[in-house]
XYZ file of N, CA and C in Angstrom:
804
model
N 39.208 -3.183 -22.532
C 39.187 -4.935 -22.794
C 40.128 -5.092 -21.837
N 41.053 -4.558 -21.373
C 41.919 -5.137 -20.791
C 41.438 -4.826 -19.142
N 40.732 -4.027 -18.937
C 39.993 -3.503 -17.292
C 39.060 -4.858 -17.380
N 38.013 -5.094 -18.697
C 37.018 -6.361 -18.471
C 37.461 -7.477 -17.980
N 39.045 -7.798 -18.488
C 39.628 -9.051 -18.624
C 40.208 -9.369 -17.046
N 40.616 -8.283 -16.644
C 41.065 -8.262 -15.089
C 39.855 -8.345 -14.099
N 38.846 -7.850 -14.374
C 37.630 -7.756 -13.659
C 37.087 -9.123 -13.727
N 36.892 -9.663 -15.068
C 36.656 -11.357 -15.251
C 37.395 -11.930 -14.047
N 38.566 -12.080 -14.654
C 39.643 -13.025 -13.890
C 39.481 -12.789 -12.309
N 39.551 -11.690 -11.513
C 39.101 -11.228 -10.230
C 37.765 -12.033 -10.131
N 36.811 -11.824 -10.707
C 35.805 -12.304 -10.576
C 35.628 -13.849 -10.317
N 36.275 -14.397 -11.275
C 36.229 -15.959 -11.633
C 37.496 -16.528 -10.203
N 38.570 -16.167 -9.905
C 38.887 -16.339 -8.805
C 38.104 -16.512 -7.302
N 37.303 -14.974 -7.332
C 36.461 -14.930 -5.960
C 35.314 -16.240 -6.337
N 34.666 -16.532 -7.452
C 33.721 -17.505 -7.343
C 34.543 -18.920 -6.803
N 35.554 -18.956 -7.445
C 36.473 -20.372 -7.021
C 36.833 -20.581 -5.830
N 37.339 -19.964 -4.940
C 37.403 -19.612 -3.945
C 36.276 -19.164 -2.549
N 35.386 -19.378 -3.167
C 33.758 -19.250 -2.287
C 32.988 -20.320 -2.460
N 32.502 -20.738 -0.918
C 31.497 -21.843 -1.336
C 30.466 -21.845 -2.095
N 29.663 -22.775 -2.631
C 28.628 -22.875 -3.521
C 27.654 -21.816 -3.548
N 26.822 -21.768 -2.343
C 25.832 -21.166 -2.050
C 26.238 -19.493 -1.970
N 27.399 -19.616 -1.595
C 27.919 -18.259 -1.301
C 28.330 -17.289 -2.909
N 28.658 -18.222 -3.695
C 29.281 -17.731 -5.310
C 27.968 -17.725 -5.910
N 27.089 -18.539 -5.838
C 25.740 -18.201 -6.551
C 25.378 -16.543 -6.139
N 25.255 -16.398 -4.847
C 24.565 -15.225 -4.338
C 25.235 -14.071 -4.731
N 26.661 -14.414 -4.971
C 27.509 -13.199 -5.594
C 27.148 -13.289 -6.864
N 26.984 -13.985 -7.830
C 26.696 -13.896 -9.085
C 25.096 -13.439 -9.351
N 24.473 -13.129 -8.121
C 22.843 -13.239 -8.305
C 22.066 -14.455 -9.264
N 23.014 -15.924 -8.507
C 22.097 -16.320 -9.113
C 21.417 -17.734 -7.839
N 21.207 -16.882 -7.113
C 21.038 -17.790 -5.498
C 19.398 -18.321 -6.005
N 19.213 -19.403 -5.048
C 17.902 -19.963 -5.126
C 16.865 -19.265 -4.496
N 15.755 -19.405 -5.043
C 14.389 -18.523 -4.919
C 14.016 -17.438 -5.203
N 14.808 -17.267 -6.738
C 14.796 -16.085 -7.582
C 13.141 -16.287 -8.013
N 12.087 -15.117 -8.083
C 10.942 -15.793 -8.353
C 10.287 -15.694 -10.142
N 9.688 -16.245 -10.312
C 9.158 -16.185 -11.785
C 7.635 -15.761 -11.800
N 7.075 -14.784 -12.122
C 5.606 -14.236 -12.293
C 5.426 -14.374 -13.587
N 4.056 -14.991 -13.690
C 3.147 -14.800 -14.832
C 1.737 -13.844 -14.831
N 1.643 -13.605 -15.795
C -0.012 -12.480 -15.791
C -0.827 -13.049 -16.627
N -1.858 -12.691 -16.263
C -3.323 -13.144 -17.270
C -4.140 -11.959 -17.531
N -4.441 -11.564 -18.966
C -4.992 -10.446 -19.103
C -6.400 -10.819 -20.245
N -7.418 -10.412 -19.987
C -8.418 -11.324 -20.915
C -8.277 -10.338 -22.247
N -8.686 -10.989 -23.209
C -8.557 -10.216 -24.584
C -9.642 -9.369 -24.892
N -10.680 -9.394 -24.204
C -11.790 -8.629 -24.631
C -12.650 -8.651 -23.271
N -13.145 -7.529 -23.259
C -13.971 -7.152 -22.190
C -15.230 -6.037 -22.736
N -16.371 -6.264 -21.558
C -17.413 -5.130 -22.267
C -17.564 -4.038 -20.791
N -17.623 -2.766 -21.955
C -18.132 -1.429 -20.983
C -19.485 -0.993 -20.977
N -19.913 -1.074 -19.854
C -21.402 -0.510 -19.963
C -21.615 0.831 -19.637
N -22.634 1.441 -20.283
C -23.072 2.595 -20.438
C -23.914 3.266 -19.209
N -22.990 4.131 -18.204
C -23.523 4.636 -17.123
C -23.585 6.109 -17.120
N -23.977 6.879 -18.505
C -24.113 8.266 -18.355
C -25.061 8.728 -17.633
N -24.862 9.705 -16.900
C -25.534 10.274 -15.761
C -26.731 11.550 -16.814
N -27.541 11.870 -15.993
C -28.836 12.750 -16.850
C -27.711 14.385 -16.743
N -28.043 14.636 -17.919
C -27.313 15.972 -18.289
C -26.061 15.928 -18.708
N -25.829 14.730 -18.999
C -24.343 14.517 -19.584
C -24.145 15.245 -21.136
N -25.166 15.056 -21.757
C -25.071 15.877 -23.156
C -25.040 17.406 -23.249
N -25.586 18.272 -21.904
C -25.626 19.199 -22.118
C -23.904 19.776 -21.873
N -23.386 18.969 -21.166
C -22.076 19.293 -20.482
C -20.856 18.924 -21.675
N -21.062 17.628 -22.119
C -20.434 17.079 -23.027
C -20.972 16.311 -24.293
N -21.316 17.396 -25.195
C -22.085 16.763 -26.412
C -21.478 15.748 -27.370
N -22.287 14.901 -27.831
C -21.876 13.592 -28.364
C -20.894 12.393 -27.576
N -21.012 12.642 -26.325
C -20.125 11.746 -25.744
C -21.171 10.908 -24.619
N -20.396 10.054 -23.886
C -21.353 9.224 -23.211
C -20.168 8.611 -22.208
N -20.543 8.294 -20.998
C -19.784 7.604 -20.082
C -20.046 6.247 -19.767
N -19.129 5.374 -20.004
C -19.089 4.197 -19.778
C -18.102 3.392 -18.419
N -18.186 2.455 -18.071
C -17.449 1.775 -17.124
C -17.330 0.421 -17.223
N -15.782 0.031 -17.353
C -15.266 -1.130 -17.416
C -14.264 -1.895 -16.765
N -14.471 -2.909 -16.394
C -13.899 -3.894 -15.319
C -12.788 -4.599 -15.912
N -11.480 -4.359 -15.510
C -10.408 -5.341 -16.452
C -9.814 -6.187 -14.934
N -9.675 -7.718 -15.094
C -9.365 -8.556 -14.414
C -8.182 -8.783 -14.810
N -7.137 -8.483 -13.813
C -5.600 -8.828 -13.921
C -5.120 -10.090 -12.988
N -4.497 -11.144 -13.813
C -4.424 -12.359 -12.609
C -2.974 -12.324 -12.326
N -2.489 -12.531 -11.163
C -0.944 -12.428 -10.973
C -0.615 -14.129 -10.257
N 0.393 -14.673 -10.768
C 0.814 -15.442 -10.222
C 2.170 -15.729 -10.378
N 2.846 -16.252 -8.934
C 4.406 -16.714 -8.493
C 4.720 -18.117 -8.997
N 5.039 -18.500 -10.225
C 4.959 -19.711 -10.357
C 6.229 -20.672 -9.950
N 7.338 -19.894 -9.585
C 8.549 -20.571 -8.821
C 9.034 -19.663 -8.257
N 10.044 -19.654 -7.196
C 10.719 -18.706 -6.430
C 10.005 -18.356 -4.934
N 10.531 -17.574 -4.451
C 10.064 -16.829 -2.964
C 9.393 -15.464 -3.401
N 7.802 -15.383 -3.305
C 7.041 -14.546 -3.274
C 7.358 -13.124 -2.823
N 8.169 -13.189 -1.603
C 8.485 -12.143 -1.075
C 9.758 -11.269 -1.833
N 10.183 -11.768 -2.173
C 11.169 -11.064 -3.227
C 10.390 -10.068 -4.279
N 9.078 -10.533 -4.557
C 8.355 -9.657 -5.570
C 7.763 -8.161 -4.716
N 8.405 -7.094 -4.706
C 8.251 -6.060 -4.041
C 6.815 -4.804 -4.835
N 6.875 -5.446 -5.703
C 5.684 -4.242 -6.400
C 5.371 -4.756 -7.672
N 3.850 -4.475 -8.188
C 3.306 -5.000 -9.404
C 2.800 -3.993 -10.095
N 3.567 -3.521 -11.315
C 3.158 -2.194 -11.886
C 2.244 -2.591 -13.087
N 1.074 -1.663 -13.178
C 0.004 -1.996 -14.355
C -0.060 -0.512 -15.124
N 0.028 -0.544 -16.236
C -0.287 0.697 -17.151
C -1.335 0.149 -18.032
N -2.557 0.991 -18.164
C -3.592 1.107 -18.781
C -3.650 2.135 -19.801
N -3.461 2.112 -21.321
C -3.577 3.139 -22.195
C -4.516 3.019 -23.078
N -5.509 4.294 -22.887
C -6.668 3.857 -24.263
C -6.421 4.640 -25.290
N -6.989 4.899 -26.394
C -6.887 5.680 -27.679
C -6.716 7.069 -27.124
N -6.377 7.929 -28.336
C -6.283 9.526 -27.877
C -7.632 9.952 -27.777
N -8.841 9.544 -28.323
C -9.839 10.154 -28.169
C -10.848 9.760 -26.567
N -10.085 8.826 -25.893
C -10.818 8.622 -25.089
C -9.938 9.410 -23.678
N -11.280 9.927 -22.562
C -10.716 10.342 -21.404
C -10.936 9.587 -20.488
N -10.189 9.733 -19.490
C -10.406 8.660 -18.220
C -11.107 9.798 -17.036
N -12.191 9.248 -16.588
C -12.998 10.201 -15.751
C -12.563 9.691 -14.146
N -12.694 8.371 -14.231
C -12.498 7.758 -12.573
C -11.986 6.781 -12.718
N -11.203 6.424 -11.530
C -10.720 4.678 -11.844
C -10.746 4.407 -10.507
N -10.420 3.206 -10.099
C -10.175 2.260 -8.945
C -9.274 0.809 -9.077
N -8.610 0.640 -8.063
C -8.606 1.259 -6.961
C -8.099 2.673 -7.009
N -8.181 3.525 -5.497
C -7.334 4.578 -5.604
C -5.938 4.146 -4.605
N -4.991 5.611 -4.542
C -4.149 5.545 -3.588
C -4.599 5.057 -2.371
N -3.888 3.927 -1.767
C -4.100 3.849 -0.416
C -3.114 3.312 0.575
N -3.132 3.593 1.860
C -2.068 3.656 3.067
C -1.974 2.439 3.559
N -1.133 2.176 4.489
C -1.218 1.059 5.466
C -0.670 1.025 6.422
N -0.860 1.035 7.757
C 0.150 0.952 8.899
C 0.724 -0.250 9.163
N 0.921 -1.345 7.884
C 1.797 -2.383 8.140
C 1.309 -3.667 9.464
N -0.038 -3.173 9.931
C -0.453 -3.906 10.973
C -0.118 -3.405 12.660
N 0.225 -2.306 12.496
C 1.011 -1.969 13.622
C -0.085 -1.291 14.452
N -0.751 -1.323 15.693
C -1.609 -0.910 16.527
C -1.310 0.595 17.215
N -2.325 1.288 17.291
C -2.067 2.718 17.944
C -1.527 2.669 19.245
N -0.580 3.609 19.804
C 0.192 3.199 20.979
C -0.982 3.834 21.930
N -1.090 3.207 23.250
C -1.711 3.392 24.218
C -1.329 3.720 25.438
N -1.733 4.874 26.330
C -0.778 5.601 27.059
C -2.008 5.646 28.140
N -1.415 4.707 29.371
C -2.755 5.250 30.480
C -2.335 6.603 31.757
N -3.583 7.238 31.945
C -3.275 8.193 33.118
C -4.039 8.124 34.214
N -3.731 8.000 35.395
C -4.623 7.921 36.670
C -4.117 8.780 37.635
N -5.154 9.477 38.321
C -5.038 10.602 39.355
C -5.376 10.081 40.646
N -4.835 10.417 41.837
C -5.384 9.728 42.719
C -4.591 10.794 43.929
N -5.792 11.009 44.867
C -5.388 11.845 46.295
C -5.828 11.410 47.275
N -5.169 11.698 48.432
C -5.210 11.411 49.928
C -4.863 12.539 50.657
N -5.666 12.086 51.866
C -5.649 13.181 52.984
C -5.854 12.343 54.494
N -4.743 12.628 55.181
C -4.573 11.830 56.676
C -4.702 13.096 57.724
N -5.482 12.488 58.884
C -5.425 13.599 60.067
C -4.903 12.847 61.145
N -3.897 13.693 62.141
C -3.538 12.968 63.155
C -3.742 13.627 64.454
N -4.268 13.054 65.634
C -4.619 13.507 67.025
C -3.989 13.118 68.276
N -3.779 14.110 69.398
C -3.582 13.383 70.433
C -4.133 14.016 71.456
N -4.894 13.142 72.654
C -5.429 13.809 73.935
C -4.540 14.218 75.205
N -5.044 15.388 75.531
C -4.174 16.255 76.700
C -4.785 15.276 77.703
N -3.536 15.376 79.034
C -4.012 14.625 80.328
C -2.869 15.099 81.072
N -2.871 13.874 82.165
C -1.472 14.142 82.885
C -0.903 12.301 82.993
N 0.387 12.276 82.707
C 1.097 11.228 82.991
C 1.689 11.150 84.238
N 1.910 10.093 85.192
C 2.376 10.129 86.472
C 3.943 9.761 85.871
N 5.244 10.018 86.816
C 6.375 9.813 86.648
C 6.869 8.706 87.434
N 7.549 8.157 86.956
C 8.012 6.829 88.007
C 8.810 7.243 88.894
N 8.843 6.976 90.191
C 9.948 7.532 91.348
C 9.627 8.794 92.037
N 8.865 9.955 91.261
C 8.917 10.741 91.664
C 7.172 11.128 91.864
N 6.919 12.150 92.875
C 5.775 12.712 93.294
C 5.153 13.651 92.725
N 5.100 13.360 91.184
C 4.733 13.940 90.154
C 4.121 13.637 88.736
N 3.551 14.564 87.785
C 2.967 14.105 87.167
C 3.484 14.737 85.858
N 3.418 14.535 84.415
C 3.700 15.232 83.481
C 2.376 15.509 82.600
N 2.383 16.719 82.181
C 0.854 17.296 81.764
C 1.394 17.278 80.175
N 0.136 16.416 79.312
C 0.113 16.460 78.208
C -0.705 17.403 77.667
N -0.497 18.141 76.460
C -1.184 18.904 75.717
C -2.050 18.397 74.692
N -3.347 18.446 74.392
C -3.937 18.021 73.467
C -3.473 18.546 71.929
N -3.157 17.844 70.790
C -2.928 18.697 69.626
C -3.565 17.965 68.595
N -3.601 18.481 67.505
C -4.581 17.926 66.193
C -3.576 18.366 65.084
N -3.395 17.389 63.798
C -2.735 17.695 62.830
C -3.114 16.882 61.684
N -3.395 17.798 60.476
C -3.627 17.070 58.804
C -2.637 17.258 58.278
N -2.368 16.121 57.343
C -1.348 16.126 56.181
C -2.318 15.928 55.110
N -1.878 16.621 54.096
C -2.546 16.221 52.601
C -1.586 16.008 51.822
N -2.062 14.892 51.083
C -0.964 14.434 50.075
C -1.728 14.172 48.516
N -1.156 14.041 47.763
C -1.842 14.045 46.438
C -0.751 13.196 45.424
N -1.542 12.439 44.733
C -0.414 11.513 43.896
C -0.881 11.476 42.483
N -0.381 11.993 41.451
C -0.827 11.707 39.877
C -0.024 10.300 39.210
N -0.739 9.912 38.514
C 0.119 8.716 37.363
C -0.484 8.752 36.134
N 0.077 8.918 34.983
C -0.738 9.042 33.737
C -1.260 7.895 33.273
N -2.359 8.061 32.711
C -3.376 6.658 32.524
C -3.937 7.168 31.111
N -3.722 8.179 30.336
C -5.033 8.425 28.967
C -4.645 7.504 28.053
N -5.481 7.588 27.328
C -5.536 6.797 26.090
C -5.236 7.778 24.621
N -4.313 7.536 23.967
C -4.285 8.349 22.905
C -4.707 7.801 21.513
N -4.606 8.413 20.167
C -4.946 7.429 19.099
C -3.731 7.835 18.426
N -2.820 8.156 18.428
C -1.671 8.213 17.772
C -1.307 6.713 16.954
N -1.245 7.450 15.478
C -1.120 6.052 14.812
C 0.447 6.173 14.472
N 1.179 4.862 13.995
C 2.336 4.911 13.391
C 2.376 5.058 11.709
N 3.598 5.480 11.254
C 3.794 6.063 9.981
C 3.361 5.019 9.057
N 2.069 5.555 7.879
C 1.787 4.730 6.940
C 2.584 4.570 5.901
N 2.614 3.308 5.095
C 3.372 3.276 3.986
C 2.057 3.152 2.721
N 2.618 3.274 1.727
C 1.481 3.050 0.546
C 1.739 1.727 0.063
N 0.491 1.096 -0.142
C 0.565 -0.405 -0.784
C -0.198 -0.167 -2.057
N -1.372 0.848 -2.568
C -1.796 1.144 -3.812
C -1.182 2.279 -4.096
N -0.540 2.802 -5.535
C -0.346 4.209 -5.882
C -0.810 3.726 -7.293
N -1.623 4.934 -7.263
C -2.290 5.165 -8.639
C -2.830 6.707 -8.966
N -2.977 6.814 -10.523
C -3.080 7.894 -10.950
C -3.482 7.745 -12.681
N -3.512 8.956 -13.024
C -3.836 9.258 -14.572
C -2.337 9.386 -15.353
N -2.242 8.955 -16.265
C -1.269 9.119 -17.441
C -1.529 9.203 -18.877
N -0.559 9.837 -19.495
C -0.711 9.968 -20.903
C -1.856 11.411 -21.007
N -1.440 12.231 -20.555
C -2.602 13.333 -20.750
C -4.176 13.175 -20.282
N -4.328 11.870 -19.251
C -5.692 11.672 -18.763
C -6.318 10.617 -19.433
N -5.669 9.919 -20.670
C -6.114 8.514 -21.666
C -5.702 7.235 -21.175
N -5.140 7.183 -19.937
C -4.359 6.245 -19.309
C -4.298 6.280 -17.863
N -4.101 4.889 -17.416
C -3.915 5.140 -15.902
C -2.918 4.286 -15.427
N -2.451 4.212 -14.163
C -1.321 3.547 -13.619
C -1.768 2.840 -12.374
N -1.216 2.084 -11.973
C -1.421 1.376 -10.690
C -0.158 0.499 -10.305
N 0.268 0.834 -9.027
C 1.721 0.088 -8.792
C 0.875 -0.326 -7.070
N 1.111 -1.832 -7.255
C 0.691 -2.740 -5.737
C 1.628 -3.053 -5.499
N 1.714 -2.846 -3.898
C 2.781 -3.484 -3.033
C 2.176 -4.163 -1.942
N 2.765 -5.418 -1.354
C 2.699 -6.288 -0.868
C 2.335 -5.230 0.940
N 1.146 -6.056 1.592
C 1.201 -5.708 3.239
C 0.393 -6.947 3.842
N 0.596 -6.650 4.989
C -0.026 -7.886 5.888
C -1.517 -8.094 5.865
N -2.096 -7.018 5.084
C -3.362 -7.465 4.770
C -4.117 -7.875 3.481
N -2.996 -7.879 2.350
C -3.393 -7.743 1.239
C -1.996 -8.768 0.241
N -2.170 -9.478 -0.429
C -1.070 -10.020 -0.851
C -1.047 -9.709 -2.716
N 0.321 -10.054 -3.180
C 0.202 -9.527 -4.906
C -0.697 -10.499 -5.807
N -0.636 -11.992 -5.371
C -0.699 -12.940 -6.030
C -2.340 -12.979 -6.047
N -2.971 -13.580 -7.025
C -4.434 -13.625 -7.439
C -5.174 -12.529 -8.333
N -6.128 -12.411 -8.427
C -6.861 -11.500 -9.280
C -7.269 -10.266 -8.895
N -6.837 -8.982 -9.567
C -7.073 -7.755 -9.272
C -7.888 -7.263 -10.018
N -8.866 -6.426 -9.722
C -10.130 -5.642 -10.617
C -10.018 -4.413 -10.947
N -9.657 -3.983 -11.754
C -9.329 -2.431 -12.050
C -10.464 -1.836 -12.942
N -10.978 -0.952 -12.023
C -12.350 -0.309 -12.318
C -11.956 1.253 -13.372
N -12.772 1.214 -14.416
C -12.130 2.555 -15.105
C -13.504 3.056 -15.831
N -13.704 4.212 -15.714
C -14.720 5.239 -16.180
C -14.306 6.090 -17.138
N -14.753 5.642 -18.386
C -14.207 6.455 -19.398
C -15.079 6.988 -20.357
N -14.886 8.551 -20.647
C -15.451 9.458 -21.365
C -15.018 9.147 -22.859
N -16.062 8.756 -23.782
C -16.103 8.277 -25.010
C -17.095 9.049 -25.773
N -16.808 8.695 -26.995
C -17.733 9.303 -28.365
C -18.429 8.657 -28.406
N -19.756 8.977 -28.652
C -20.937 8.289 -28.413
C -21.183 7.519 -29.875
N -20.531 7.857 -30.975
C -20.199 7.053 -32.084
C -19.677 6.097 -32.243
N -18.634 6.058 -31.038
C -17.713 4.721 -30.756
C -18.094 3.575 -30.320
N -18.368 2.558 -31.023
C -18.767 1.128 -30.620
C -17.425 0.332 -29.559
N -16.597 0.396 -30.263
C -15.565 -0.281 -29.339
C -14.073 0.738 -29.394
N -13.158 0.218 -28.763
C -11.721 0.512 -28.719
C -10.657 -0.218 -28.277
N -9.395 -0.249 -28.531
C -8.433 -1.122 -28.062
C -7.629 -0.604 -26.901
N -7.263 -1.022 -25.717
C -6.405 -0.457 -24.780
C -5.287 -1.294 -24.851
N -4.272 -1.094 -24.645
C -2.684 -1.454 -24.127
C -2.672 -1.629 -22.434
N -1.838 -2.994 -22.315
C -1.575 -2.868 -20.897
C -0.140 -3.573 -20.851
N 0.302 -2.872 -19.757
C 2.020 -3.110 -19.890
C 1.730 -3.293 -18.383
N 2.306 -5.007 -18.026
C 2.456 -5.272 -16.503
C 4.150 -5.741 -16.382
N 4.334 -5.421 -15.300
C 5.975 -5.929 -14.699
C 5.476 -5.896 -13.059
N 6.201 -7.202 -12.710
C 6.640 -7.366 -11.596
C 8.146 -7.182 -10.973
N 8.402 -6.337 -9.992
C 9.726 -5.813 -9.678
C 10.154 -6.029 -8.550
N 11.263 -6.066 -8.456
C 11.832 -6.523 -6.892
C 13.691 -5.806 -6.927
N 14.407 -6.608 -6.387
C 15.840 -6.353 -6.018
C 16.691 -7.567 -5.393
N 17.881 -7.771 -6.106
C 18.614 -8.949 -5.964
C 20.084 -8.030 -5.679
N 21.177 -8.511 -4.839
C 22.374 -8.357 -4.826
C 23.076 -9.149 -5.859
N 23.780 -8.574 -6.715
C 25.078 -9.082 -7.607
C 26.096 -8.140 -7.557
N 27.235 -8.960 -6.895
C 28.375 -8.720 -6.541
C 28.292 -7.329 -5.511
N 27.382 -7.956 -4.459
C 27.484 -6.914 -3.253
C 26.797 -5.737 -3.500
N 26.270 -5.641 -4.685
C 25.366 -4.456 -5.244
C 23.689 -4.836 -5.000
N 22.886 -3.561 -4.399
C 21.773 -4.351 -4.554
C 21.008 -3.606 -5.817
N 20.604 -4.373 -6.864
C 20.129 -4.063 -8.120
C 18.536 -4.101 -8.647
N 17.964 -3.065 -9.173
C 16.688 -3.816 -9.343
C 16.393 -4.671 -10.481
N 15.412 -5.493 -10.388
C 14.762 -6.602 -10.895
C 13.679 -6.642 -11.548
N 13.543 -7.461 -12.933
C 12.149 -7.645 -13.145
C 12.047 -9.176 -13.239
N 10.953 -9.364 -12.696
C 10.610 -10.729 -12.118
C 9.708 -11.588 -12.986
N 9.390 -10.563 -14.217
C 8.156 -10.804 -15.275
C 7.493 -9.813 -15.656
N 7.251 -9.493 -17.019
C 6.380 -8.719 -17.717
C 5.449 -9.538 -18.637
N 4.967 -8.408 -19.171
C 3.624 -8.892 -20.416
C 3.132 -7.464 -21.045
N 3.299 -7.594 -22.336
C 2.373 -6.440 -23.195
C 0.978 -7.069 -23.782
N 0.162 -6.311 -23.344
C -1.267 -7.141 -23.777
C -1.964 -6.214 -24.397
N -2.940 -6.408 -25.608
C -3.943 -5.190 -26.138
C -5.625 -6.050 -25.562
N -6.467 -5.024 -25.291
C -7.617 -5.676 -24.906
C -8.656 -5.045 -25.793
N -9.511 -5.530 -26.266
C -10.472 -5.092 -26.971
C -11.755 -4.862 -25.606
N -12.170 -3.069 -25.821
C -13.487 -2.742 -25.054
C -14.245 -2.658 -25.635
N -15.542 -3.092 -25.977
C -16.498 -2.974 -26.761
C -17.727 -2.337 -25.677
N -18.453 -1.128 -26.173
C -19.186 -0.445 -25.392
C -20.683 -0.657 -25.667
N -20.943 -1.231 -24.659
C -22.599 -1.284 -24.953
C -23.800 -0.409 -23.943
N -25.010 -0.459 -24.744
C -26.048 0.137 -23.666
C -26.757 -0.374 -22.700
N -26.932 -0.135 -21.622
C -27.499 -0.994 -20.432
C -26.882 -0.775 -19.327
N -27.449 -1.111 -18.303
C -27.276 -0.912 -16.809
C -26.127 -1.636 -16.429
N -25.058 -1.142 -15.780
C -23.684 -1.673 -14.985
C -24.414 -2.877 -14.218
N -23.816 -4.233 -14.118
C -24.085 -4.905 -13.315
C -23.727 -4.744 -11.486
N -24.731 -5.312 -11.216
C -24.585 -4.823 -9.411
C -23.423 -5.093 -8.974
N -22.557 -6.382 -9.160
C -21.053 -6.533 -8.753
C -20.184 -5.338 -9.418
N -20.351 -4.988 -10.391
C -19.464 -3.942 -11.143
C -20.182 -2.297 -10.752
N -20.649 -2.081 -9.751
C -21.077 -0.544 -9.389
C -19.797 0.005 -9.017
N -19.604 1.126 -9.214
C -18.390 2.075 -8.480
C -19.438 2.249 -7.289
N -18.703 2.524 -5.986
C -19.155 3.061 -4.728
C -19.578 4.439 -4.710
N -18.765 5.287 -5.434
C -19.018 6.515 -5.458
C -20.181 7.187 -6.353
N -20.551 8.034 -6.266
C -21.631 8.586 -7.548
C -20.892 9.119 -8.359
N -21.466 8.952 -9.510
C -20.629 9.905 -11.038
C -21.160 11.226 -10.693
N -20.323 11.673 -11.032
C -20.185 13.419 -11.150
C -19.308 13.954 -11.930
N -19.880 14.438 -13.467
C -19.146 14.621 -14.341
C -19.040 16.140 -14.331
N -17.717 16.480 -14.645
C -17.078 17.826 -14.800
C -16.636 18.024 -15.861
N -17.069 19.509 -16.337
C -16.017 19.860 -18.036
C -14.589 19.691 -17.486
């Protein structure tokens, strides 16, 4: 109790003798702190995409695909302080995740490959002199000159080749399964080519029982970042939400806009 009182007294003195902006930053109350809101639909439709032969491998089951749109909005504050949006989607125990998108994605942060140029040059020179006699002034004599020839070969090399060496890549999307395969997690991070704000589509292919007509899925969302409090960089959550989505299974082809690019391959 005494230690806490001393710490508060010291902190109060620091705030009193520190300019307003610096005092707010010291307490973690500086301007520009973001507030993030999420929007999740209450119900979505999953379309049957069962391939031929599914019943031979998984009797009394079918494969469905669902698209869950998630909207992210920074209502106030600096969006650059939001360093990650984490999304966890979990289904009932009898549901198994077969595939999902987006997958883990790496990015070079807009840096271009390093280019190195290589040039090779070669040269050759030849020097020659003719023979004869040269008179010597003041004397009745002449100097004889012997003919000669010389060749010099020179070469020079300059590096000019182009390489495709790439800079280090950083993950902008990290995704995978959770809860023994009945759920999926997504961790989205900003990059020069993408933004965390706006609508994101999560695509899930689920192996469900043929008798099931619908199921409830839970979605947990959190916008995370860091800020300094008392000179210490501490993790911070700028917004979070827990939602429940009703997923209805229907028979019929998947709409073109909701088709998955990769072919469906069912394995035991």
